[in-house]
PDB file of C-alpha atoms in Angstrom:
ATOM      1  CA  MET A   1      15.294 -12.003 -23.051  1.00 41.00           C
ATOM      2  CA  PRO A   2      16.627  -8.460 -22.683  1.00 47.00           C
ATOM      3  CA  LYS A   3      19.577  -7.842 -20.414  1.00 52.00           C
ATOM      4  CA  TYR A   4      19.383  -5.197 -17.732  1.00 55.00           C
ATOM      5  CA  PRO A   5      22.170  -3.444 -15.876  1.00 57.00           C
ATOM      6  CA  ALA A   6      23.400  -5.185 -12.745  1.00 52.00           C
ATOM      7  CA  ALA A   7      22.011  -2.312 -10.666  1.00 56.00           C
ATOM      8  CA  HIS A   8      18.500  -3.714 -11.127  1.00 64.00           C
ATOM      9  CA  GLY A   9      19.336  -6.755  -8.976  1.00 68.00           C
ATOM     10  CA  VAL A  10      21.547  -5.046  -6.405  1.00 76.00           C
ATOM     11  CA  PHE A  11      20.220  -3.861  -3.054  1.00 82.00           C
ATOM     12  CA  PRO A  12      20.180  -0.047  -3.155  1.00 83.00           C
ATOM     13  CA  GLU A  13      22.601   2.001  -1.097  1.00 86.00           C
ATOM     14  CA  LEU A  14      21.232   2.778   2.355  1.00 89.00           C
ATOM     15  CA  PRO A  15      20.438   6.471   1.668  1.00 90.00           C
ATOM     16  CA  VAL A  16      18.527   5.547  -1.501  1.00 90.00           C
ATOM     17  CA  PHE A  17      16.717   2.726   0.292  1.00 91.00           C
ATOM     18  CA  ALA A  18      15.798   5.014   3.223  1.00 93.00           C
ATOM     19  CA  MET A  19      14.613   7.726   0.838  1.00 94.00           C
ATOM     20  CA  ALA A  20      12.441   5.194  -1.016  1.00 93.00           C
ATOM     21  CA  VAL A  21      10.905   3.841   2.210  1.00 94.00           C
ATOM     22  CA  LEU A  22      10.256   7.265   3.762  1.00 95.00           C
ATOM     23  CA  SER A  23       8.966   8.826   0.540  1.00 95.00           C
ATOM     24  CA  ALA A  24       6.663   5.898  -0.220  1.00 94.00           C
ATOM     25  CA  GLY A  25       5.364   5.972   3.365  1.00 93.00           C
ATOM     26  CA  LEU A  26       4.650   9.700   3.126  1.00 95.00           C
ATOM     27  CA  GLY A  27       3.040   9.161  -0.283  1.00 94.00           C
ATOM     28  CA  GLN A  28       0.692   6.596   1.247  1.00 92.00           C
ATOM     29  CA  LEU A  29      -0.129   8.922   4.176  1.00 92.00           C
ATOM     30  CA  PHE A  30      -1.015  11.823   1.901  1.00 93.00           C
ATOM     31  CA  CYS A  31      -2.886   9.529  -0.489  1.00 92.00           C
ATOM     32  CA  GLY A  32      -4.927   8.123   2.414  1.00 88.00           C
ATOM     33  CA  ILE A  33      -5.809  11.595   3.669  1.00 89.00           C
ATOM     34  CA  ALA A  34      -6.781  12.735   0.174  1.00 92.00           C
ATOM     35  CA  MET A  35      -8.919   9.659  -0.450  1.00 89.00           C
ATOM     36  CA  GLN A  36     -10.687   9.913   2.901  1.00 86.00           C
ATOM     37  CA  SER A  37     -11.526  13.538   2.167  1.00 88.00           C
ATOM     38  CA  GLY A  38     -12.322  13.043  -1.494  1.00 89.00           C
ATOM     39  CA  LEU A  39     -14.416   9.907  -1.188  1.00 89.00           C
ATOM     40  CA  LYS A  40     -16.838  11.304   1.405  1.00 87.00           C
ATOM     41  CA  SER A  41     -19.250  12.229  -1.361  1.00 88.00           C
ATOM     42  CA  VAL A  42     -19.221   8.748  -2.959  1.00 89.00           C
ATOM     43  CA  GLY A  43     -22.030   6.508  -1.696  1.00 91.00           C
ATOM     44  CA  PHE A  44     -20.151   3.361  -0.657  1.00 89.00           C
ATOM     45  CA  ALA A  45     -17.321   5.360   0.942  1.00 91.00           C
ATOM     46  CA  ARG A  46     -19.706   7.612   2.870  1.00 91.00           C
ATOM     47  CA  ASN A  47     -21.536   4.538   4.193  1.00 91.00           C
ATOM     48  CA  ALA A  48     -18.240   2.820   5.062  1.00 89.00           C
ATOM     49  CA  LEU A  49     -16.836   5.839   6.906  1.00 86.00           C
ATOM     50  CA  MET A  50     -20.079   6.191   8.869  1.00 87.00           C
ATOM     51  CA  GLU A  51     -20.070   2.490   9.761  1.00 86.00           C
ATOM     52  CA  MET A  52     -16.415   2.563  10.811  1.00 81.00           C
ATOM     53  CA  GLY A  53     -17.119   5.517  13.068  1.00 79.00           C
ATOM     54  CA  THR A  54     -20.065   3.877  14.836  1.00 81.00           C
ATOM     55  CA  SER A  55     -19.313   0.138  14.785  1.00 75.00           C
ATOM     56  CA  LYS A  56     -17.832  -1.585  17.821  1.00 72.00           C
ATOM     57  CA  VAL A  57     -15.834  -3.846  15.478  1.00 66.00           C
ATOM     58  CA  PHE A  58     -13.397  -1.039  14.660  1.00 69.00           C
ATOM     59  CA  ARG A  59     -11.026   0.569  17.141  1.00 65.00           C
ATOM     60  CA  LYS A  60     -11.626   4.134  18.166  1.00 69.00           C
ATOM     61  CA  VAL A  61      -9.633   6.818  16.383  1.00 65.00           C
ATOM     62  CA  GLY A  62      -7.585   7.734  19.489  1.00 73.00           C
ATOM     63  CA  SER A  63      -6.466   4.170  20.276  1.00 77.00           C
ATOM     64  CA  PRO A  64      -2.845   3.017  19.908  1.00 80.00           C
ATOM     65  CA  GLY A  65      -3.911   0.492  17.251  1.00 76.00           C
ATOM     66  CA  MET A  66      -5.434   3.192  15.080  1.00 76.00           C
ATOM     67  CA  ALA A  67      -2.427   5.455  15.665  1.00 78.00           C
ATOM     68  CA  TYR A  68      -0.217   2.691  14.277  1.00 81.00           C
ATOM     69  CA  ALA A  69      -2.596   2.006  11.372  1.00 77.00           C
ATOM     70  CA  ALA A  70      -2.736   5.682  10.426  1.00 76.00           C
ATOM     71  CA  GLY A  71       0.836   6.782  11.131  1.00 82.00           C
ATOM     72  CA  GLY A  72       3.157   3.789  11.293  1.00 86.00           C
ATOM     73  CA  ALA A  73       1.740   1.161   8.971  1.00 87.00           C
ATOM     74  CA  PRO A  74       2.471   3.054   5.714  1.00 90.00           C
ATOM     75  CA  PHE A  75       6.179   3.153   6.577  1.00 93.00           C
ATOM     76  CA  VAL A  76       6.280  -0.496   7.656  1.00 91.00           C
ATOM     77  CA  HIS A  77       4.422  -1.406   4.469  1.00 90.00           C
ATOM     78  CA  SER A  78       6.934   0.540   2.362  1.00 92.00           C
ATOM     79  CA  LEU A  79       9.882  -1.071   4.163  1.00 93.00           C
ATOM     80  CA  LEU A  80       8.499  -4.573   3.642  1.00 91.00           C
ATOM     81  CA  PHE A  81       7.714  -3.815   0.004  1.00 91.00           C
ATOM     82  CA  CYS A  82      11.218  -2.500  -0.755  1.00 91.00           C
ATOM     83  CA  VAL A  83      12.806  -5.547   0.889  1.00 91.00           C
ATOM     84  CA  ALA A  84      10.429  -7.903  -0.946  1.00 89.00           C
ATOM     85  CA  TYR A  85      11.100  -6.220  -4.297  1.00 88.00           C
ATOM     86  CA  TRP A  86      14.818  -6.825  -3.795  1.00 86.00           C
ATOM     87  CA  ALA A  87      14.490 -10.308  -2.216  1.00 86.00           C
ATOM     88  CA  LEU A  88      12.229 -11.540  -5.019  1.00 85.00           C
ATOM     89  CA  ASP A  89      14.882 -10.281  -7.460  1.00 80.00           C
ATOM     90  CA  CYS A  90      12.319  -8.258  -9.402  1.00 80.00           C
ATOM     91  CA  LYS A  91      13.626  -6.529 -12.505  1.00 75.00           C
ATOM     92  CA  PRO A  92      11.937  -4.822 -15.417  1.00 72.00           C
ATOM     93  CA  PRO A  93       9.477  -5.577 -16.951  1.00 79.00           C
ATOM     94  CA  VAL A  94       8.268  -6.226 -13.367  1.00 84.00           C
ATOM     95  CA  SER A  95       8.165  -2.619 -12.240  1.00 88.00           C
ATOM     96  CA  PRO A  96       7.619  -1.634  -8.612  1.00 89.00           C
ATOM     97  CA  VAL A  97       4.049  -0.572  -9.494  1.00 91.00           C
ATOM     98  CA  LEU A  98       3.262  -3.972 -11.003  1.00 91.00           C
ATOM     99  CA  ALA A  99       4.921  -5.763  -8.083  1.00 91.00           C
ATOM    100  CA  ALA A 100       2.909  -3.679  -5.597  1.00 92.00           C
ATOM    101  CA  MET A 101      -0.347  -4.547  -7.371  1.00 91.00           C
ATOM    102  CA  VAL A 102       0.488  -8.272  -7.499  1.00 90.00           C
ATOM    103  CA  LEU A 103       1.454  -8.320  -3.823  1.00 89.00           C
ATOM    104  CA  TRP A 104      -1.744  -6.382  -3.040  1.00 89.00           C
ATOM    105  CA  ALA A 105      -3.831  -8.971  -4.878  1.00 87.00           C
ATOM    106  CA  CYS A 106      -2.086 -11.804  -3.032  1.00 85.00           C
ATOM    107  CA  GLY A 107      -2.213 -10.257   0.420  1.00 84.00           C
ATOM    108  CA  ALA A 108      -4.410  -7.277   1.104  1.00 84.00           C
ATOM    109  CA  PHE A 109      -7.324  -8.153  -1.158  1.00 82.00           C
ATOM    110  CA  HIS A 110      -7.375 -11.749   0.047  1.00 80.00           C
ATOM    111  CA  GLY A 111      -7.293 -10.530   3.656  1.00 82.00           C
ATOM    112  CA  LEU A 112     -10.238  -8.221   2.965  1.00 85.00           C
ATOM    113  CA  VAL A 113     -12.291 -11.099   1.580  1.00 83.00           C
ATOM    114  CA  ILE A 114     -11.455 -13.182   4.666  1.00 82.00           C
ATOM    115  CA  ASP A 115     -12.345 -10.274   6.959  1.00 80.00           C
ATOM    116  CA  PHE A 116     -15.629  -9.694   5.149  1.00 82.00           C
ATOM    117  CA  CYS A 117     -16.529 -13.366   5.521  1.00 82.00           C
ATOM    118  CA  SER A 118     -15.536 -13.602   9.186  1.00 80.00           C
ATOM    119  CA  ILE A 119     -16.251 -10.171  10.715  1.00 78.00           C
ATOM    120  CA  ARG A 120     -19.643  -8.541  10.682  1.00 76.00           C
ATOM    121  CA  TYR A 121     -19.407  -5.418   8.615  1.00 81.00           C
ATOM    122  CA  SER A 122     -20.956  -4.333   5.356  1.00 85.00           C
ATOM    123  CA  PHE A 123     -19.756  -4.816   1.822  1.00 88.00           C
ATOM    124  CA  ASP A 124     -19.301  -1.020   1.640  1.00 89.00           C
ATOM    125  CA  VAL A 125     -16.466  -1.253   4.186  1.00 88.00           C
ATOM    126  CA  THR A 126     -14.808  -4.071   2.245  1.00 87.00           C
ATOM    127  CA  LEU A 127     -15.130  -2.140  -1.008  1.00 89.00           C
ATOM    128  CA  TYR A 128     -13.754   1.018   0.631  1.00 89.00           C
ATOM    129  CA  PHE A 129     -10.717  -0.829   2.032  1.00 87.00           C
ATOM    130  CA  ALA A 130     -10.127  -2.662  -1.256  1.00 89.00           C
ATOM    131  CA  PHE A 131     -10.207   0.568  -3.261  1.00 90.00           C
ATOM    132  CA  THR A 132      -8.098   2.642  -0.884  1.00 89.00           C
ATOM    133  CA  THR A 133      -5.473  -0.039  -0.268  1.00 89.00           C
ATOM    134  CA  LEU A 134      -5.097  -0.668  -4.013  1.00 91.00           C
ATOM    135  CA  ILE A 135      -4.591   3.052  -4.689  1.00 93.00           C
ATOM    136  CA  ASN A 136      -2.087   3.212  -1.804  1.00 92.00           C
ATOM    137  CA  ALA A 137      -0.178   0.250  -3.276  1.00 92.00           C
ATOM    138  CA  VAL A 138      -0.025   1.936  -6.684  1.00 93.00           C
ATOM    139  CA  VAL A 139       1.177   5.220  -5.143  1.00 94.00           C
ATOM    140  CA  MET A 140       3.804   3.386  -3.085  1.00 93.00           C
ATOM    141  CA  GLY A 141       5.045   1.453  -6.136  1.00 93.00           C
ATOM    142  CA  ALA A 142       5.175   4.600  -8.269  1.00 93.00           C
ATOM    143  CA  VAL A 143       7.173   6.501  -5.643  1.00 94.00           C
ATOM    144  CA  VAL A 144       9.635   3.613  -5.213  1.00 91.00           C
ATOM    145  CA  GLU A 145       9.956   3.274  -8.988  1.00 90.00           C
ATOM    146  CA  TYR A 146      10.656   6.989  -9.386  1.00 92.00           C
ATOM    147  CA  ILE A 147      13.316   7.000  -6.669  1.00 91.00           C
ATOM    148  CA  TYR A 148      14.954   3.813  -7.919  1.00 87.00           C
ATOM    149  CA  THR A 149      14.901   5.088 -11.511  1.00 87.00           C
ATOM    150  CA  THR A 150      16.484   8.417 -10.620  1.00 89.00           C
ATOM    151  CA  ALA A 151      18.865   7.432  -7.816  1.00 85.00           C
ATOM    152  CA  HIS A 152      19.519   3.682  -7.956  1.00 77.00           C
ATOM    153  CA  TRP A 153      19.142   2.411 -11.525  1.00 75.00           C
ATOM    154  CA  ALA A 154      20.451   5.540 -13.222  1.00 66.00           C
TER     155      ALA A 154
END
């Protein structure tokens, strides 16, 4: 088993931790905006966006819940991920990207399956959320990995 520097298991200094959380949150925001714009021409995404805009199951865009989902949740998600990565004592070869994908499979994807089975909306919406949340998790993990590699593990 290869040995890694002690820095891999140490909680990062507060400025590095804050930079990782804020940067990963911004990365998820920009990724979400890009995917919503870019996926409008793809069949399942177009159907999902139309359904989310007209269905009474989903909150309206101007509601406080949607404001949190669009603006606050990426930062909370990044904060929880950075704490979990440290608390689970993850070290290479478990990179932040791999950890984000595993946590996504355990949490977000499972939640989407439960939502699909219990709330009345189409499979297109489930597929859209599964795809976009997985890409967001990968972006978040890549940003955290880059910051940790350059400022924390260096």
